[in-house]
Amino acid sequence: MTTAASPSSAPSSAGSVPAPHGLLTTRLGGRIGAVIEGVRLGGDLPAETVAAIRAAVLRYKVVFFRGQEHLNEERHEAFARLLGTPVAHPTVPSADGRYAFAVDSGVGGRANQWHTDVSFVPAYPAFSVLRAVTVPPYGGNTLWANTVTAYEELAEPLRALADGLRAVHSNEFDYAALHPDASADQLARYREVFTSIRFRTEHPVVRVHPETGERGLLLGNFVRRIEGVPPRDSRLLFDLFQGHIERPENTVRWQWRPGDVALWDNRATQHYGVDDSGDHRRVLRRVTIDGDRAVGPDGRESVLLEPDEVPEPAFGPASGASANRPGA
C-alpha cells in the first residue's frame, strides 16, 4: 500500500508506509486520519507529489502535516491552489482580503459543534486546508468524523431510508442557545456578519462522492430540518443519523502545534473544534477549495432555496462558480 493507492472508506493497512515520491504516511485511526511526512508544503510541489497527497486525503479523509511553519497566507493559498480553485466564505470577510478565513477564538471563532464547512450553499467546498498559527497551552483540539463509514455501518433498512431523504441546511441558527456564554459583541458579529445574507439549501441526506463513488451522510449543525416530515420526526431522524457520524469509531482527534496543517475532504467528513482552552487565544487560517453540487443516490442535485443565487463575495468567485462553468 502507498499513499497513491485507490481510495477506501476504511483503510486496512497498518503502520507507516513509505512511497516512491518520498512521502511517509502513518495512519492515525482505523477509519479516518493519517500523518504525512517528507514534504514542505507550498505552490511549487511536483505534480506526482500533489497526486499522492490528493489520493491520501481521498483515502483517509483527513491528513496532517507537522512542521510547516514556513507557510504564510500567500504560500498557504499557493498550496491550496494545487488542489483546485480557492473560494472565499460567502459572508465572512477574509483575514487577508483574499481567501484566508480566520478561525480566531478572540473574534467568535469557537465552533464547538459538528459541521461540514459552508454546507448551507449547494456547491460547498471540496477540500479545506487549515493551518495553525497560535495554539493555546491546553485544549483547542479538532475532531474529524468519517461520514462514509457512518453510512456504511447503518443497517440496510436505515441506509435505504437515508437514501431517499433530503435536508434543508442554513447559516441561520440559534447562536445564543449553542453559545450561552457568548458576549454581546459575539452575538452582534453573528447577526451582522455570518448571517448578513441568509442561505437555505436543500441537500440529499446521502451524497454520492464525485471522485470515489462512495456514499456518505450529509448532515451537521447547519441542518434545520429533514424535508417532508413533521418537526419532531425530523429531529429524531437527524439525531439517529448524526449519532452514527459522531461515534468514536468514526472519528480522529488532532492536538495542534504551531505550523501544523490539516487537509480534509469536506465532502466525506464533519469536524468539531473543541472550545476547552479557556481564555487562551487560538488562531488558525483556512483556505477552502471550490466544490460542486451534491448529488444523491437518485441523481438529484442540491438546490439553492434562498437567495436566488449565491452572490459573489468581496474577493474571488462565488462558491460553485468554477464547478458550474461551461466545460468545467
C-alpha positions as semicolon CSV with decimal commas, in nm:
position;residue;x (nm);y (nm);z (nm)
1;M;0,000;0,000;0,000
2;T;0,118;0,353;-0,081
3;T;-0,035;0,692;-0,035
4;A;-0,135;0,682;-0,401
5;A;-0,346;0,369;-0,357
6;S;-0,714;0,364;-0,453
7;P;-0,945;0,547;-0,208
8;S;-1,114;0,342;0,062
9;S;-1,364;0,447;0,325
10;A;-1,196;0,232;0,593
11;P;-0,822;0,181;0,525
12;S;-0,699;-0,161;0,633
13;S;-0,319;-0,135;0,622
14;A;-0,119;-0,066;0,936
15;G;0,190;0,131;1,031
16;S;0,400;0,387;0,844
17;V;0,427;0,337;0,471
18;P;0,699;0,500;0,255
19;A;0,619;0,571;-0,109
20;P;0,835;0,625;-0,420
21;H;0,769;1,001;-0,419
22;G;0,940;1,037;-0,078
23;L;0,631;1,078;0,140
24;L;0,579;0,875;0,456
25;T;0,217;0,809;0,555
26;T;0,120;0,693;0,904
27;R;-0,240;0,604;0,985
28;L;-0,393;0,754;1,297
29;G;-0,723;0,564;1,324
30;G;-0,894;0,258;1,190
31;R;-1,146;0,456;0,986
32;I;-1,005;0,807;0,943
33;G;-0,687;1,009;0,961
34;A;-0,319;0,989;0,863
35;V;0,000;1,192;0,909
36;I;0,211;1,267;0,601
37;E;0,583;1,336;0,642
38;G;0,861;1,419;0,399
39;V;0,709;1,723;0,227
40;R;0,748;2,101;0,257
41;L;0,411;2,242;0,154
42;G;0,389;2,525;-0,097
43;G;0,286;2,607;-0,450
44;D;0,591;2,450;-0,615
45;L;0,529;2,083;-0,539
46;P;0,579;1,834;-0,825
47;A;0,264;1,700;-0,987
48;E;0,330;1,346;-0,865
49;T;0,357;1,468;-0,505
50;V;0,028;1,660;-0,535
51;A;-0,136;1,350;-0,683
52;A;-0,011;1,138;-0,392
53;I;-0,141;1,389;-0,136
54;R;-0,478;1,407;-0,310
55;A;-0,503;1,027;-0,318
56;A;-0,417;1,013;0,053
57;V;-0,686;1,263;0,153
58;L;-0,946;1,078;-0,055
59;R;-0,845;0,755;0,117
60;Y;-0,800;0,872;0,478
61;K;-1,049;1,167;0,463
62;V;-0,817;1,396;0,666
63;V;-0,437;1,414;0,658
64;F;-0,199;1,613;0,877
65;F;0,140;1,774;0,819
66;R;0,371;1,881;1,105
67;G;0,644;2,144;1,087
68;Q;0,504;2,377;0,820
69;E;0,598;2,699;1,000
70;H;0,731;2,847;0,675
71;L;0,376;2,891;0,546
72;N;0,213;3,234;0,542
73;E;-0,112;3,340;0,377
74;E;0,047;3,357;0,031
75;R;0,221;3,016;0,047
76;H;-0,083;2,860;0,215
77;E;-0,304;2,975;-0,073
78;A;-0,047;2,862;-0,331
79;F;-0,051;2,509;-0,190
80;A;-0,430;2,503;-0,178
81;R;-0,446;2,607;-0,544
82;L;-0,275;2,282;-0,638
83;L;-0,597;2,107;-0,532
84;G;-0,841;2,333;-0,717
85;T;-0,990;2,683;-0,721
86;P;-0,996;2,870;-0,386
87;V;-1,322;3,031;-0,277
88;A;-1,384;3,287;-0,004
89;H;-1,653;3,249;0,261
90;P;-1,984;3,380;0,121
91;T;-2,049;3,618;0,416
92;V;-1,745;3,646;0,647
93;P;-1,462;3,878;0,531
94;S;-1,125;3,707;0,491
95;A;-0,820;3,776;0,707
96;D;-0,603;3,884;0,413
97;G;-0,850;4,030;0,166
98;R;-0,827;3,711;-0,041
99;Y;-0,906;3,355;0,067
100;A;-0,765;3,314;0,418
101;F;-1,058;3,258;0,654
102;A;-0,978;3,344;1,017
103;V;-1,061;3,085;1,283
104;D;-0,992;3,305;1,586
105;S;-1,119;3,242;1,938
106;G;-1,089;3,614;2,007
107;V;-1,348;3,711;1,745
108;G;-1,612;3,443;1,771
109;G;-1,415;3,156;1,621
110;R;-1,529;2,894;1,875
111;A;-1,731;2,641;1,676
112;N;-1,787;2,367;1,937
113;Q;-2,028;2,187;1,703
114;W;-2,014;1,920;1,434
115;H;-2,038;2,060;1,082
116;T;-1,924;2,037;0,721
117;D;-1,776;2,367;0,602
118;V;-2,029;2,601;0,436
119;S;-2,286;2,325;0,372
120;F;-2,559;2,591;0,351
121;V;-2,470;2,651;-0,018
122;P;-2,528;2,391;-0,294
123;A;-2,163;2,359;-0,409
124;Y;-1,989;2,374;-0,073
125;P;-1,607;2,335;-0,061
126;A;-1,448;2,010;-0,178
127;F;-1,136;2,046;0,037
128;S;-1,036;2,258;0,335
129;V;-0,675;2,341;0,428
130;L;-0,634;2,459;0,788
131;R;-0,308;2,598;0,931
132;A;-0,230;2,654;1,300
133;V;-0,087;2,998;1,384
134;T;-0,141;3,042;1,760
135;V;-0,210;2,738;1,978
136;P;-0,334;2,751;2,340
137;P;-0,128;2,578;2,612
138;Y;-0,402;2,319;2,652
139;G;-0,723;2,218;2,473
140;G;-0,835;2,356;2,140
141;N;-0,812;2,019;1,962
142;T;-1,014;1,946;1,649
143;L;-1,206;1,624;1,578
144;W;-1,298;1,488;1,235
145;A;-1,558;1,224;1,153
146;N;-1,583;0,993;0,852
147;T;-1,934;1,031;0,710
148;V;-1,879;0,743;0,466
149;T;-1,813;0,476;0,729
150;A;-2,102;0,625;0,929
151;Y;-2,331;0,548;0,633
152;E;-2,177;0,208;0,566
153;E;-2,231;0,089;0,924
154;L;-2,606;0,157;0,908
155;A;-2,838;-0,141;0,889
156;E;-2,966;-0,191;0,533
157;P;-3,320;-0,062;0,608
158;L;-3,170;0,258;0,755
159;R;-2,943;0,306;0,453
160;A;-3,249;0,271;0,228
161;L;-3,434;0,528;0,438
162;A;-3,144;0,775;0,435
163;D;-3,101;0,734;0,056
164;G;-3,445;0,886;-0,002
165;L;-3,425;1,180;0,241
166;R;-3,347;1,547;0,177
167;A;-3,245;1,806;0,439
168;V;-3,250;2,186;0,448
169;H;-2,923;2,349;0,559
170;S;-2,899;2,715;0,663
171;N;-2,643;2,955;0,809
172;E;-2,919;3,095;1,033
173;F;-2,944;2,908;1,362
174;D;-2,987;2,976;1,734
175;Y;-2,635;3,102;1,808
176;A;-2,724;3,206;2,164
177;A;-2,853;2,859;2,250
178;L;-2,535;2,694;2,122
179;H;-2,312;2,958;2,285
180;P;-2,482;3,058;2,613
181;D;-2,167;3,239;2,733
182;A;-2,130;3,448;2,417
183;S;-2,073;3,819;2,466
184;A;-2,291;4,088;2,317
185;D;-2,017;4,160;2,062
186;Q;-2,006;3,794;1,956
187;L;-2,383;3,781;1,915
188;A;-2,375;4,102;1,712
189;R;-2,098;3,964;1,490
190;Y;-2,301;3,651;1,422
191;R;-2,612;3,851;1,325
192;E;-2,437;4,126;1,129
193;V;-2,165;3,921;0,955
194;F;-2,225;3,545;0,944
195;T;-2,597;3,583;0,862
196;S;-2,570;3,908;0,667
197;I;-2,710;3,701;0,380
198;R;-2,948;3,421;0,474
199;F;-2,879;3,097;0,289
200;R;-3,106;2,793;0,268
201;T;-3,010;2,490;0,058
202;E;-3,180;2,152;0,018
203;H;-2,924;1,869;0,006
204;P;-2,962;1,493;-0,020
205;V;-2,902;1,332;0,320
206;V;-2,677;1,084;0,139
207;R;-2,421;1,228;-0,100
208;V;-2,253;1,022;-0,372
209;H;-1,888;1,131;-0,378
210;P;-1,795;1,268;-0,723
211;E;-1,441;1,123;-0,717
212;T;-1,465;0,796;-0,523
213;G;-1,829;0,698;-0,579
214;E;-1,868;0,635;-0,205
215;R;-2,190;0,727;-0,025
216;G;-2,173;0,941;0,287
217;L;-2,416;1,116;0,521
218;L;-2,451;1,491;0,459
219;L;-2,575;1,645;0,784
220;G;-2,417;1,855;1,063
221;N;-2,505;2,166;1,260
222;F;-2,630;2,366;0,960
223;V;-2,926;2,129;0,911
224;R;-3,255;2,294;1,004
225;R;-3,493;2,011;0,917
226;I;-3,546;1,690;0,724
227;E;-3,773;1,779;0,434
228;G;-4,126;1,639;0,419
229;V;-4,159;1,510;0,777
230;P;-4,305;1,672;1,093
231;P;-4,061;1,866;1,317
232;R;-4,047;1,602;1,593
233;D;-3,978;1,322;1,345
234;S;-3,727;1,544;1,169
235;R;-3,533;1,585;1,494
236;L;-3,545;1,214;1,566
237;L;-3,417;1,126;1,219
238;F;-3,140;1,385;1,239
239;D;-3,027;1,258;1,580
240;L;-3,033;0,898;1,458
241;F;-2,808;0,953;1,157
242;Q;-2,591;1,226;1,311
243;G;-2,529;0,997;1,608
244;H;-2,367;0,741;1,379
245;I;-2,136;1,008;1,238
246;E;-2,022;1,109;1,587
247;R;-1,947;0,755;1,709
248;P;-1,586;0,742;1,840
249;E;-1,501;0,465;1,593
250;N;-1,563;0,709;1,306
251;T;-1,353;0,994;1,447
252;V;-0,997;1,113;1,492
253;R;-0,872;1,388;1,726
254;W;-0,580;1,620;1,648
255;Q;-0,376;1,811;1,908
256;W;-0,245;2,121;1,734
257;R;0,110;2,258;1,733
258;P;0,207;2,587;1,565
259;G;0,282;2,520;1,198
260;D;0,056;2,215;1,171
261;V;-0,162;2,182;0,861
262;A;-0,477;1,970;0,827
263;L;-0,618;1,891;0,484
264;W;-0,956;1,719;0,463
265;D;-1,216;1,604;0,214
266;N;-1,509;1,826;0,309
267;R;-1,744;1,604;0,105
268;A;-1,680;1,298;0,324
269;T;-1,627;1,443;0,672
270;Q;-1,756;1,660;0,951
271;H;-1,535;1,832;1,207
272;Y;-1,563;1,987;1,553
273;G;-1,334;2,249;1,708
274;V;-1,336;2,185;2,083
275;D;-1,380;2,502;2,291
276;D;-1,198;2,393;2,607
277;S;-0,896;2,625;2,630
278;G;-1,048;2,895;2,849
279;D;-0,947;3,249;2,761
280;H;-0,630;3,141;2,581
281;R;-0,603;3,255;2,221
282;R;-0,641;3,001;1,940
283;V;-0,580;3,127;1,585
284;L;-0,589;2,924;1,265
285;R;-0,621;3,010;0,896
286;R;-0,833;2,815;0,649
287;V;-0,841;2,812;0,270
288;T;-1,126;2,624;0,102
289;I;-1,133;2,472;-0,247
290;D;-1,441;2,503;-0,464
291;G;-1,671;2,202;-0,490
292;D;-1,971;2,101;-0,696
293;R;-2,336;2,046;-0,617
294;A;-2,403;1,740;-0,405
295;V;-2,583;1,456;-0,585
296;G;-2,793;1,193;-0,408
297;P;-2,833;0,822;-0,490
298;D;-3,138;0,912;-0,703
299;G;-2,932;1,150;-0,918
300;R;-3,099;1,466;-0,779
301;E;-2,867;1,759;-0,713
302;S;-2,871;2,004;-0,425
303;V;-3,100;2,304;-0,473
304;L;-3,047;2,660;-0,350
305;L;-3,371;2,781;-0,189
306;E;-3,258;3,124;-0,070
307;P;-3,135;3,366;-0,207
308;D;-3,197;3,330;-0,580
309;E;-2,825;3,273;-0,644
310;V;-2,504;3,262;-0,442
311;P;-2,370;3,618;-0,458
312;E;-2,007;3,686;-0,533
313;P;-1,803;3,750;-0,216
314;A;-1,583;4,056;-0,170
315;F;-1,297;3,873;-0,343
316;G;-1,293;3,590;-0,597
317;P;-1,570;3,376;-0,746
318;A;-1,891;3,271;-0,578
319;S;-1,893;2,923;-0,429
320;G;-1,965;2,672;-0,704
321;A;-1,887;2,912;-0,986
322;S;-1,579;2,728;-1,114
323;A;-1,751;2,390;-1,093
324;N;-2,052;2,516;-1,287
325;R;-1,871;2,694;-1,571
326;P;-1,946;2,557;-1,918
327;G;-1,686;2,293;-1,996
328;A;-1,562;2,279;-1,637
